[in-house]
Short mmCIF file of N, CA and C in Angstrom, two decimals:
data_model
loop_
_atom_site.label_atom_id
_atom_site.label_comp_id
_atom_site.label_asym_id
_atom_site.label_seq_id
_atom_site.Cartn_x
_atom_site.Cartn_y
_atom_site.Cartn_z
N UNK A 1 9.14 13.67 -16.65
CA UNK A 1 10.51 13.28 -16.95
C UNK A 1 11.43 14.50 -16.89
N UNK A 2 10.88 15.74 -17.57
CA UNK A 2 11.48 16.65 -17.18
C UNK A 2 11.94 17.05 -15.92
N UNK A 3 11.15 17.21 -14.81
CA UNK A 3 11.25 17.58 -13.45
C UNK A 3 12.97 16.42 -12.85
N UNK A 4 12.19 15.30 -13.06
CA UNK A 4 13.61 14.33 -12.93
C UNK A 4 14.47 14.94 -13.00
N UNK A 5 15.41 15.14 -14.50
CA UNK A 5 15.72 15.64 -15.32
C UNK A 5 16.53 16.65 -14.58
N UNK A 6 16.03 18.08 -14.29
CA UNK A 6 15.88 19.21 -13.20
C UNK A 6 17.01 19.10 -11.92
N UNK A 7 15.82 18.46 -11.37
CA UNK A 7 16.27 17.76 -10.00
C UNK A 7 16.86 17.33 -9.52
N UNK A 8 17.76 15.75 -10.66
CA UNK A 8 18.53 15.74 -10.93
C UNK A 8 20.07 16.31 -10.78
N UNK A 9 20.08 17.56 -12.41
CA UNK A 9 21.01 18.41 -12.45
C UNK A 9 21.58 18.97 -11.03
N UNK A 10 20.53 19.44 -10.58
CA UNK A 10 20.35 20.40 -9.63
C UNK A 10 20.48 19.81 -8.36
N UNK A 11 20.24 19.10 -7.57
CA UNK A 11 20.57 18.03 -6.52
C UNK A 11 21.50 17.26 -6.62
N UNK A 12 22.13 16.45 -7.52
CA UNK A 12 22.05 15.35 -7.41
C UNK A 12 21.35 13.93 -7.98
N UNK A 13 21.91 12.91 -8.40
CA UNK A 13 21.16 11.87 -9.00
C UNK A 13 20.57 11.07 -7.75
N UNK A 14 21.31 11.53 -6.41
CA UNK A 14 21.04 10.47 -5.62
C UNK A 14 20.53 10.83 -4.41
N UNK A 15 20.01 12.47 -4.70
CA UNK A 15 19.59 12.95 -3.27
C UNK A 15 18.79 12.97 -3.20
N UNK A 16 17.69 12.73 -2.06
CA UNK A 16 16.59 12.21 -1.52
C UNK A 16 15.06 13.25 -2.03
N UNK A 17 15.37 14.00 -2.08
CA UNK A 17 14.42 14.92 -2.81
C UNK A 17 14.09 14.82 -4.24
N UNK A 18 15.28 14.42 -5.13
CA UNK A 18 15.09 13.64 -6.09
C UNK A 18 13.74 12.30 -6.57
N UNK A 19 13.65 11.87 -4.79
CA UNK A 19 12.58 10.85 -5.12
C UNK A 19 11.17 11.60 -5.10
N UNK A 20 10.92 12.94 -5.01
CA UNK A 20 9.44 13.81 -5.08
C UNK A 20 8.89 13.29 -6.39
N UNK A 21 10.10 13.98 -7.45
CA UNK A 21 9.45 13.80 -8.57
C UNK A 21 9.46 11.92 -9.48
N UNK A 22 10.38 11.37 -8.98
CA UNK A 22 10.66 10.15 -9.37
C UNK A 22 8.83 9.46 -9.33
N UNK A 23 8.94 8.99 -7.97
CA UNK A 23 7.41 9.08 -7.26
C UNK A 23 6.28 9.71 -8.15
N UNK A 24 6.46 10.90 -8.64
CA UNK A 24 5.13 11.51 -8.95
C UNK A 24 4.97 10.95 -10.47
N UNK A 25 5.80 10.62 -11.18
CA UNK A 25 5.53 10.41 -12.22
C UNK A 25 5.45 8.36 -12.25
N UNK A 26 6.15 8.24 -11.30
CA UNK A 26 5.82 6.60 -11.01
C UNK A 26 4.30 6.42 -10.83
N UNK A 27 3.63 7.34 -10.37
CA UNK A 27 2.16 7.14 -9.59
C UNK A 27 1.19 7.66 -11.06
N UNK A 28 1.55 8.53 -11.97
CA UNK A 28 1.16 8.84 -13.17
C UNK A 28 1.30 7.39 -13.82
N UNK A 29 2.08 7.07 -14.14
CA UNK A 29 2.47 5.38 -14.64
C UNK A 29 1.46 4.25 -14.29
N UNK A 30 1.83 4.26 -13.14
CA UNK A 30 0.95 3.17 -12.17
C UNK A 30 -0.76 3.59 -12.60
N UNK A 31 -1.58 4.40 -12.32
CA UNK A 31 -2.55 5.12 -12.48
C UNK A 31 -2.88 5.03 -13.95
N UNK A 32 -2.15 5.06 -14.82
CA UNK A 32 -2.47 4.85 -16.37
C UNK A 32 -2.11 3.28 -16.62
N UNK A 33 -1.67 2.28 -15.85
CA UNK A 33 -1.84 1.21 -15.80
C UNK A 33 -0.22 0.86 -16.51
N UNK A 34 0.51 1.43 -16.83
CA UNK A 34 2.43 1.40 -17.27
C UNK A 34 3.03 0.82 -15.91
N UNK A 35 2.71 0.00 -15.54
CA UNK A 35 3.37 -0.80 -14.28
C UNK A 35 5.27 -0.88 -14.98
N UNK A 36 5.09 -1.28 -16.38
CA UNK A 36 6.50 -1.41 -16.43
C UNK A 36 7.80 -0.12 -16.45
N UNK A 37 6.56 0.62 -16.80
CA UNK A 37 7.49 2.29 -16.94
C UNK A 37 7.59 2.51 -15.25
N UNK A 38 6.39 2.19 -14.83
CA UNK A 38 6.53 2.74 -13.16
C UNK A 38 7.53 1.95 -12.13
N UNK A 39 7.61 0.64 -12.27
CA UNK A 39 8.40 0.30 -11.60
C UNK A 39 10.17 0.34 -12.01
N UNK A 40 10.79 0.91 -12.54
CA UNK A 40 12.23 1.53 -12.82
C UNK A 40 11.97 2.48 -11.92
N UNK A 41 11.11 3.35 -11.67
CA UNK A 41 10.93 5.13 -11.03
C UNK A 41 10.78 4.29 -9.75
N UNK A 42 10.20 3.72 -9.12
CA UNK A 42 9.89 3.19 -8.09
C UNK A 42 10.83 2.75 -7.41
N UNK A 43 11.90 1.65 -7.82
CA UNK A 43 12.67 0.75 -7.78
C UNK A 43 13.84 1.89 -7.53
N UNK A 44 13.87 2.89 -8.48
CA UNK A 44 15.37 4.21 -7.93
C UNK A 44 15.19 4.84 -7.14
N UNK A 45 14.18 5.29 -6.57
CA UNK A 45 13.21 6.37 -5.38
C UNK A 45 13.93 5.09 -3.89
N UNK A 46 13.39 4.09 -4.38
CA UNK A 46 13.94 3.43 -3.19
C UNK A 46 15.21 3.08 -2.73
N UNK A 47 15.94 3.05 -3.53
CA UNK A 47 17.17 2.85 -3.52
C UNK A 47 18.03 4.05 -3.04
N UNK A 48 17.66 5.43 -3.21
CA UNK A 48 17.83 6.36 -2.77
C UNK A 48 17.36 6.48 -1.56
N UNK A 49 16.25 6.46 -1.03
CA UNK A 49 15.44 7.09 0.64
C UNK A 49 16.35 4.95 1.09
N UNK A 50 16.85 4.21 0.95
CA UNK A 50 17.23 3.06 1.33
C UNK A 50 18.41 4.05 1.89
N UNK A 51 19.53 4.21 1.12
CA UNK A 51 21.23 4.56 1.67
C UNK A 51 20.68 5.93 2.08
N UNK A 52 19.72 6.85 2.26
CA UNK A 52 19.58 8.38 3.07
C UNK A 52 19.15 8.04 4.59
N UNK A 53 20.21 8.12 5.40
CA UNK A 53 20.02 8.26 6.61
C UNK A 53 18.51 9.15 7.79
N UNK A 54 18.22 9.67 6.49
CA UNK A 54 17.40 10.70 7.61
C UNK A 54 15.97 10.40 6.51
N UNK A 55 15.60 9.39 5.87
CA UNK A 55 14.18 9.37 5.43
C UNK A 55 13.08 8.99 6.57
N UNK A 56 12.13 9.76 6.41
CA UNK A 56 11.31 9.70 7.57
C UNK A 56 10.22 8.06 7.16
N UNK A 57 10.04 7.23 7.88
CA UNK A 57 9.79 5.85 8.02
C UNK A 57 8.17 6.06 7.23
N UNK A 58 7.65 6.68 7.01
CA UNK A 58 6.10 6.93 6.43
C UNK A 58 6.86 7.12 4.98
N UNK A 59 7.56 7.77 4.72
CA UNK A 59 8.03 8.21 3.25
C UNK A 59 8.56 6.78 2.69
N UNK A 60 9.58 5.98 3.57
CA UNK A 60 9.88 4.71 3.25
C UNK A 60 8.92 3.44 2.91
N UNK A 61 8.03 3.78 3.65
CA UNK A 61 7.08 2.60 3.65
C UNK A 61 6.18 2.76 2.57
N UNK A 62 5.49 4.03 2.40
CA UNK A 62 5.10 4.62 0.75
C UNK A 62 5.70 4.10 -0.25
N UNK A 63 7.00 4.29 -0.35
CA UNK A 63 7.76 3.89 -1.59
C UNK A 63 7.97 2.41 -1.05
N UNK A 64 7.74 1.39 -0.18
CA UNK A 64 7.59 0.05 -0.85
C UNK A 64 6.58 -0.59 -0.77
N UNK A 65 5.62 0.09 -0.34
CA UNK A 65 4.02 0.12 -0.95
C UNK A 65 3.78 -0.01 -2.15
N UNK A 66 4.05 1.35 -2.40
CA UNK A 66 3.90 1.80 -4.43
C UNK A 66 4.58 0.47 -5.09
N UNK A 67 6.11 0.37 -4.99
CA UNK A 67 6.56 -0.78 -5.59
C UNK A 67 5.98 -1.71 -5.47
N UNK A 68 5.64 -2.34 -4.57
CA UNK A 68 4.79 -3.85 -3.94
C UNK A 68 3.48 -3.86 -4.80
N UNK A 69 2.50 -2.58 -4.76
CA UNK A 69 1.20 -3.03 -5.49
C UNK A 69 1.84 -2.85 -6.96
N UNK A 70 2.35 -2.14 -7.70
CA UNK A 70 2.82 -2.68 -8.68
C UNK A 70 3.40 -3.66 -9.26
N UNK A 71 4.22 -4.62 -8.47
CA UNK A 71 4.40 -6.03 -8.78
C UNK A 71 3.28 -6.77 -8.36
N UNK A 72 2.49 -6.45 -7.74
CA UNK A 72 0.98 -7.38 -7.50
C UNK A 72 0.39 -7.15 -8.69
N UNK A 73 -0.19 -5.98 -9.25
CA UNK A 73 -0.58 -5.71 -10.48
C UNK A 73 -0.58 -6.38 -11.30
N UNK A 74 0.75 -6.40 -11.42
CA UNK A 74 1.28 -7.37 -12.39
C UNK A 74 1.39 -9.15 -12.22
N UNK A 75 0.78 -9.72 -11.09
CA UNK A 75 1.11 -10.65 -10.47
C UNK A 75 2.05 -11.36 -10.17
N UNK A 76 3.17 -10.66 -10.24
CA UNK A 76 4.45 -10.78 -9.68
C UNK A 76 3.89 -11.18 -8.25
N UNK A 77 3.68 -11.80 -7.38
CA UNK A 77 3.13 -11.53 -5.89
C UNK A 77 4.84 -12.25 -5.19
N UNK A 78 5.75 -12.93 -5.70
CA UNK A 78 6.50 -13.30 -4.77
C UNK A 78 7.33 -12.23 -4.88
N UNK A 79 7.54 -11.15 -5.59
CA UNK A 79 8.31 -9.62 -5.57
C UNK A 79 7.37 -8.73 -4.44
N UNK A 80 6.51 -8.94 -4.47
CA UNK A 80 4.97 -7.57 -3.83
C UNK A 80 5.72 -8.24 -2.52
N UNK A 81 5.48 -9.62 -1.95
CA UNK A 81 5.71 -9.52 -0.37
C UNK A 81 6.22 -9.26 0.41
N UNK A 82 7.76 -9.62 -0.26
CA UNK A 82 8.23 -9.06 0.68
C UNK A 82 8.57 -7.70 1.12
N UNK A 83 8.16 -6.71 0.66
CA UNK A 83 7.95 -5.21 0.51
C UNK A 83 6.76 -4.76 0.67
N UNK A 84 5.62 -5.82 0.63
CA UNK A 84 4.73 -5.28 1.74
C UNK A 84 5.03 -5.87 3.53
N UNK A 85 5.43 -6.84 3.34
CA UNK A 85 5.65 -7.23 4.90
C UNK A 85 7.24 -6.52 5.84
N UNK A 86 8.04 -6.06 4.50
CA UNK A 86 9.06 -5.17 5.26
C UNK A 86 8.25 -3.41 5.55
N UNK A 87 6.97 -3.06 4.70
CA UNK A 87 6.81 -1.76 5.01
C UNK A 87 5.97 -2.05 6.16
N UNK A 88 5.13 -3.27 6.58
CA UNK A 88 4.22 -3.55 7.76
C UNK A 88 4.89 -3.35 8.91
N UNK A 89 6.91 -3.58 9.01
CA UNK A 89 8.00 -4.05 9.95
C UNK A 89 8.51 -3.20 9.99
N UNK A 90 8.41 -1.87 9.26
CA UNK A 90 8.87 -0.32 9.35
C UNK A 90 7.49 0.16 10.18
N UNK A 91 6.20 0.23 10.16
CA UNK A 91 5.03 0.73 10.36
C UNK A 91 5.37 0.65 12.01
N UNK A 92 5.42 -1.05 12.32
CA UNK A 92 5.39 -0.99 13.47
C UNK A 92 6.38 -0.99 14.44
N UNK A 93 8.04 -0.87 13.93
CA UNK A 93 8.38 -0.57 14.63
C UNK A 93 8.96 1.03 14.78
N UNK A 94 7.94 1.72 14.39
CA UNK A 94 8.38 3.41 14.14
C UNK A 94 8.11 3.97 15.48
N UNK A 95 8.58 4.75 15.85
CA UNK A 95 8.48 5.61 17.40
C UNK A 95 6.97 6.50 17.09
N UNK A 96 7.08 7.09 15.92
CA UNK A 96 5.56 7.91 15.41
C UNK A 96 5.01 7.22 14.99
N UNK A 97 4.46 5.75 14.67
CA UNK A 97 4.20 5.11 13.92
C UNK A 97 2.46 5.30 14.30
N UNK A 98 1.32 5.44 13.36
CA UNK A 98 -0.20 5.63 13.64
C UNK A 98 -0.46 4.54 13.51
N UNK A 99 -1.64 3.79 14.07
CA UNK A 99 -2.27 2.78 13.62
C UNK A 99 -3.17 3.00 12.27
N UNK A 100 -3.26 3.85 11.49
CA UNK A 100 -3.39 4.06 10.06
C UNK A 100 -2.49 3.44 8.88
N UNK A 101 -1.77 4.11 9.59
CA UNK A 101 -0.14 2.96 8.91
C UNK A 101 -0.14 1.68 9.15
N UNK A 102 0.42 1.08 10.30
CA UNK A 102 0.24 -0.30 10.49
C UNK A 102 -1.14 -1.00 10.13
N UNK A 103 -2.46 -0.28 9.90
CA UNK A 103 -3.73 -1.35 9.48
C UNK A 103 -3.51 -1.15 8.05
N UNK A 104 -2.84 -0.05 7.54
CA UNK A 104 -2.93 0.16 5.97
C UNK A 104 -2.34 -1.06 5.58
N UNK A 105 -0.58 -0.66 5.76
CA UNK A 105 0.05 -2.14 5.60
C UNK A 105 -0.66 -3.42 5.58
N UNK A 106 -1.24 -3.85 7.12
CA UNK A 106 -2.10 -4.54 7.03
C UNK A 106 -2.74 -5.41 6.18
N UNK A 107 -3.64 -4.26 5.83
CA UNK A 107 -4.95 -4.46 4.88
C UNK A 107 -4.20 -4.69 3.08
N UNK A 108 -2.79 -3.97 2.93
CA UNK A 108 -1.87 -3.99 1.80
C UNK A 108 -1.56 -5.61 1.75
N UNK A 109 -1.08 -6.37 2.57
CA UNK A 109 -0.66 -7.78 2.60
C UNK A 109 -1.41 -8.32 2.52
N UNK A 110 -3.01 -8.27 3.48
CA UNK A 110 -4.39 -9.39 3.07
C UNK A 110 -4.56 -9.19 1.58
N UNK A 111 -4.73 -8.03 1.08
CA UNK A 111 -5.05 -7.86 0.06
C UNK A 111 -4.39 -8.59 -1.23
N UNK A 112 -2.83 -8.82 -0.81
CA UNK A 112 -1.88 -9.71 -1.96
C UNK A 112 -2.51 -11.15 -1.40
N UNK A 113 -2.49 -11.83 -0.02
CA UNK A 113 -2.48 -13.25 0.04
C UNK A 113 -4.13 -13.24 -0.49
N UNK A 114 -5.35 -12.60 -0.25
CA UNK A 114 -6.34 -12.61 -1.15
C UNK A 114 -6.03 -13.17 -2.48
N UNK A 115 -5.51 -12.61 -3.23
CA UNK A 115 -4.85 -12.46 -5.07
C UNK A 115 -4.32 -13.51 -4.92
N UNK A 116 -3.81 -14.53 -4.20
CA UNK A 116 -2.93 -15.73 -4.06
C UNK A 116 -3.89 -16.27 -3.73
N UNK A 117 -4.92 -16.43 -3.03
CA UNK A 117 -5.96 -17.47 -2.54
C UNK A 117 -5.65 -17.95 -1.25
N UNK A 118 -4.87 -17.50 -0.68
CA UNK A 118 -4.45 -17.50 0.85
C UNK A 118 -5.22 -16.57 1.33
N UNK A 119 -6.71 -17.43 1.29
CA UNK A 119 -7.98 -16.74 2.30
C UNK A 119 -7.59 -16.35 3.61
N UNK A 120 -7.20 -17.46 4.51
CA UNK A 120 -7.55 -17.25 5.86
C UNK A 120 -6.71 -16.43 6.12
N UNK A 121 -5.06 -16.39 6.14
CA UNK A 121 -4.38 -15.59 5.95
C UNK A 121 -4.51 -14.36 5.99
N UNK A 122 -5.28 -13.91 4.93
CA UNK A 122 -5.71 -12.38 4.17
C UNK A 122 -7.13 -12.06 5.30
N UNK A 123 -7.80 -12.79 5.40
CA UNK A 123 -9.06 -12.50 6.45
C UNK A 123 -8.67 -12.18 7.78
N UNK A 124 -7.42 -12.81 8.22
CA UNK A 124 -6.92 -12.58 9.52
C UNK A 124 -6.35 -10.75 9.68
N UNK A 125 -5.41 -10.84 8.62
CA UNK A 125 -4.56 -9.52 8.27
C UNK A 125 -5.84 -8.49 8.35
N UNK A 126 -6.64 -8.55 7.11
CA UNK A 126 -7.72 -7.33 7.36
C UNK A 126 -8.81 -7.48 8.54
N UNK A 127 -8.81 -8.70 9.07
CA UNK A 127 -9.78 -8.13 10.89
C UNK A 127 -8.79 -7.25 11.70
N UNK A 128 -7.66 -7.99 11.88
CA UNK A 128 -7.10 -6.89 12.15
C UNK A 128 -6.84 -5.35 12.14
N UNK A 129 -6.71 -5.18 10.77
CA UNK A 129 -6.28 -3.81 10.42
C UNK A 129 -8.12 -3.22 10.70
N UNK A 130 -9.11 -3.61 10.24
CA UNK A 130 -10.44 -3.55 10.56
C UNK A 130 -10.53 -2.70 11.91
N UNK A 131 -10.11 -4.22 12.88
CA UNK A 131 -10.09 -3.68 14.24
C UNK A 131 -9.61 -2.24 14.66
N UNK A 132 -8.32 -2.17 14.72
CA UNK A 132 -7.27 -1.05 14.71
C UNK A 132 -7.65 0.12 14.40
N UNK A 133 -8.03 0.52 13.02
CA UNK A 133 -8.95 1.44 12.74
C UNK A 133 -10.14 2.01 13.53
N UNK A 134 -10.87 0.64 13.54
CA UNK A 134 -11.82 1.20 14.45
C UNK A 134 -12.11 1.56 15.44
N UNK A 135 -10.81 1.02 16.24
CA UNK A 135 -10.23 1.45 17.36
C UNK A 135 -10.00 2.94 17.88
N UNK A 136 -8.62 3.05 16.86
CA UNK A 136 -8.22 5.00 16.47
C UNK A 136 -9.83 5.68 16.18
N UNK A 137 -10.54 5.28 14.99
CA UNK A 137 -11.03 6.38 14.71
C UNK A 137 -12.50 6.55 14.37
N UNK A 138 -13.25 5.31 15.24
CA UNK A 138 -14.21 5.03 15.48
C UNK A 138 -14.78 4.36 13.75
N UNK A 139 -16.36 4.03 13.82
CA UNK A 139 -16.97 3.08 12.94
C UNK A 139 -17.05 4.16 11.70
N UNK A 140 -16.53 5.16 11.45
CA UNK A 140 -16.97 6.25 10.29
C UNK A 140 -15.78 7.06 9.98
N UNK A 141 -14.93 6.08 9.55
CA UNK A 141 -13.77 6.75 9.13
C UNK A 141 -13.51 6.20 7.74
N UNK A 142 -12.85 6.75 6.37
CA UNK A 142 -12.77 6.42 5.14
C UNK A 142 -12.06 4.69 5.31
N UNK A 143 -10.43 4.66 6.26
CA UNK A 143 -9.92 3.96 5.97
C UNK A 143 -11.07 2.73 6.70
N UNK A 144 -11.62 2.82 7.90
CA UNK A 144 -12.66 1.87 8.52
C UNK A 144 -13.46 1.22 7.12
N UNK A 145 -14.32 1.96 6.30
CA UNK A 145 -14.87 1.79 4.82
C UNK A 145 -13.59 0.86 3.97
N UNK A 146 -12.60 1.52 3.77
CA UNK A 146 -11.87 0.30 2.87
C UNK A 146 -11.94 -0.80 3.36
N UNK A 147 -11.26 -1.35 4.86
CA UNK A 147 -11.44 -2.22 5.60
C UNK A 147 -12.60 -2.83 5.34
N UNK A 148 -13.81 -2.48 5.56
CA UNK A 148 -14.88 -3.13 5.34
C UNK A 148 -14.97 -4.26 4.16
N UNK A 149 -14.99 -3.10 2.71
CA UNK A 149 -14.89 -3.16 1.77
C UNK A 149 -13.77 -4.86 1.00
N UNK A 150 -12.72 -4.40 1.80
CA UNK A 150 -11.84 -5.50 1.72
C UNK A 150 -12.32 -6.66 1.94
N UNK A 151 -12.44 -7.23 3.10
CA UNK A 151 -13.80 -7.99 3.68
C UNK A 151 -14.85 -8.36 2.85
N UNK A 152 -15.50 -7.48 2.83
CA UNK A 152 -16.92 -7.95 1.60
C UNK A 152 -16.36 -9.00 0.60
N UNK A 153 -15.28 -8.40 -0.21
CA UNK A 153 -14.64 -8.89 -1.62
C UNK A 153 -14.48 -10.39 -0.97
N UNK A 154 -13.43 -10.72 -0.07
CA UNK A 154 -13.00 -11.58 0.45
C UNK A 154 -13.75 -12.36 1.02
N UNK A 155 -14.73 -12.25 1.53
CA UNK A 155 -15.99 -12.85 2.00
C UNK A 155 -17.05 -13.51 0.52
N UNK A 156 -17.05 -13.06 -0.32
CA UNK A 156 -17.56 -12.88 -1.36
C UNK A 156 -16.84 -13.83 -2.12
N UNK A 157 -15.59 -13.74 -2.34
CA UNK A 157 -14.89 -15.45 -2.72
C UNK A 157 -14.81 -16.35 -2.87
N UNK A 158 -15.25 -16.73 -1.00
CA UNK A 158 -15.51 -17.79 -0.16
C UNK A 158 -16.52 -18.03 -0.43
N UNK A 159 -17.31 -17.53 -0.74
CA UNK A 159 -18.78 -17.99 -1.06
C UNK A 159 -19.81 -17.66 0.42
N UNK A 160 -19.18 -16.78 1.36
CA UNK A 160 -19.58 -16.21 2.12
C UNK A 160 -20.63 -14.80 2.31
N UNK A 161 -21.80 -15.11 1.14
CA UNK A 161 -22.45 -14.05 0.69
C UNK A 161 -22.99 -13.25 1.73
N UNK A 162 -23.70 -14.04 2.75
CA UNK A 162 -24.56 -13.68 3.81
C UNK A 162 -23.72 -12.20 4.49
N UNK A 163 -22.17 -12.24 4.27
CA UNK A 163 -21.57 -11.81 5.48
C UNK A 163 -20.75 -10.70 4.65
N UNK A 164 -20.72 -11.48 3.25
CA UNK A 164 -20.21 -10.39 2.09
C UNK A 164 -21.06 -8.54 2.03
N UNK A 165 -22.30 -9.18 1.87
CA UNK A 165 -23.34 -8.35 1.64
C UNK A 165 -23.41 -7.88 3.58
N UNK A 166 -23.17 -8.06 4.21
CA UNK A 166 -23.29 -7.12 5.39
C UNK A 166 -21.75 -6.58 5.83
N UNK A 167 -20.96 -6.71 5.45
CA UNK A 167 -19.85 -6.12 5.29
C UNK A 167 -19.85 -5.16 4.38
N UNK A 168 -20.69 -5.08 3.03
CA UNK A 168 -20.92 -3.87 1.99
C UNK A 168 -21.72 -2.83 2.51
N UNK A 169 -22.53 -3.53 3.26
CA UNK A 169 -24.19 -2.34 4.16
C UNK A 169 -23.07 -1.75 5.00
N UNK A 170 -22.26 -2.30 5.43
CA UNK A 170 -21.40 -1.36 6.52
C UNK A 170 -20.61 -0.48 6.41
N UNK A 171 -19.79 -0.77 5.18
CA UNK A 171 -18.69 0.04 4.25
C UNK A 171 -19.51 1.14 3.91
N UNK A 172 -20.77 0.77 3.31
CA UNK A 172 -22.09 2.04 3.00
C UNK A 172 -21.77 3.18 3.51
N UNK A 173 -22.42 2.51 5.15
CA UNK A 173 -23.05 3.36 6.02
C UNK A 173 -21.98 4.46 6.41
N UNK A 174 -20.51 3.55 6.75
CA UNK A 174 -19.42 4.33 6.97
C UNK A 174 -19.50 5.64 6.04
N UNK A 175 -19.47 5.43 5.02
CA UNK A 175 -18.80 6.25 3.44
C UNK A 175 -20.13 7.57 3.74
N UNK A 176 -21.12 6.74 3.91
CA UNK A 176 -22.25 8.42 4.06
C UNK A 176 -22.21 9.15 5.17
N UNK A 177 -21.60 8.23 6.36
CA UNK A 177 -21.27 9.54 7.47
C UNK A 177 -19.96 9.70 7.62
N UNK A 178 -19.29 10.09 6.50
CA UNK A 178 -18.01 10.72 6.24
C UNK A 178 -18.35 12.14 5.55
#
């Protein structure tokens, strides 16, 4: 709060650097499970890199990430969507945009219609992002393992054990040759 505080003084209430520390202590919040303390910090970070002309589209999409799984958290899910499906619509239409980003997003939205019970939905979103990944950065990459991982859970739901449990052997295998 201090740093705020600082930063603040010293910047500006509304200048974009301001959102470093906003952010850092939102993610302290979030992380100690204060969804309600975190989302005010969240909610001003964005509102700021929103009216700054020059925020770089990865920094934007972060901050309505962070916000989004914190109203999921909380099961707010009709607040989470649309701020995960506007950071999916920043991802992809960015000139630098990685396919890390766009499967993250991705895998960020299956993951809410999951929590809603909008299986197929959420199964579609993470083959995708699955794919993509594995695409960029072959079968042994961390985010390839979440992907997996995602899957398993979701498979596992459904009552899809057979496919649950070989989606976990895979997430495994990934995670040890990392």
């Amino acid at each position: 709060a201090r740093a705020i505080e600082i930063a603040e003084r010293t910047l500006g209430e509304n200048h974009p650097d301001v959102t470093t520390s906003l952010n850092n202590l939102a993610l302290l919040y979030k992380t100690q499970c204060r969804f309600r303390e975190a989302e005010p910090l969240y909610v001003k970070s964005l509102k700021i890199l929103q009216r700054s002309f020059n925020t770089h589209p990865a920094v934007l999409t972060a901050n309505l990430n962070n916000l989004a799984s914190v109203y999921a958290n909380q099961g707010y899910y009709k607040e989470a969507e649309p701020l995960y499906k506007q950071a999916l619509a920043i991802t992809e239409r960015s000139k630098d945009k990685s396919s890390l980003d766009v499967a993250n997003s991705l895998n960020n939205l299956g993951e809410l219609y999951k929590a809603q019970g909008r299986l197929s939905e959420a199964e579609s979103l993470c083959l995708q992002a699955l794919a993509m990944n594995k695409h960029s950065y072959g079968d042994h990459h961390p985010a390839v393992s979440k992907n997996l991982n995602t899957l398993a859970f979701l498979y596992k739901e459904q009552g899809r054990l057979n496919e649950a449990e070989d989606m976990f052997a895979k997430a495994l295998e990934a995670t040890k040759q990392n």
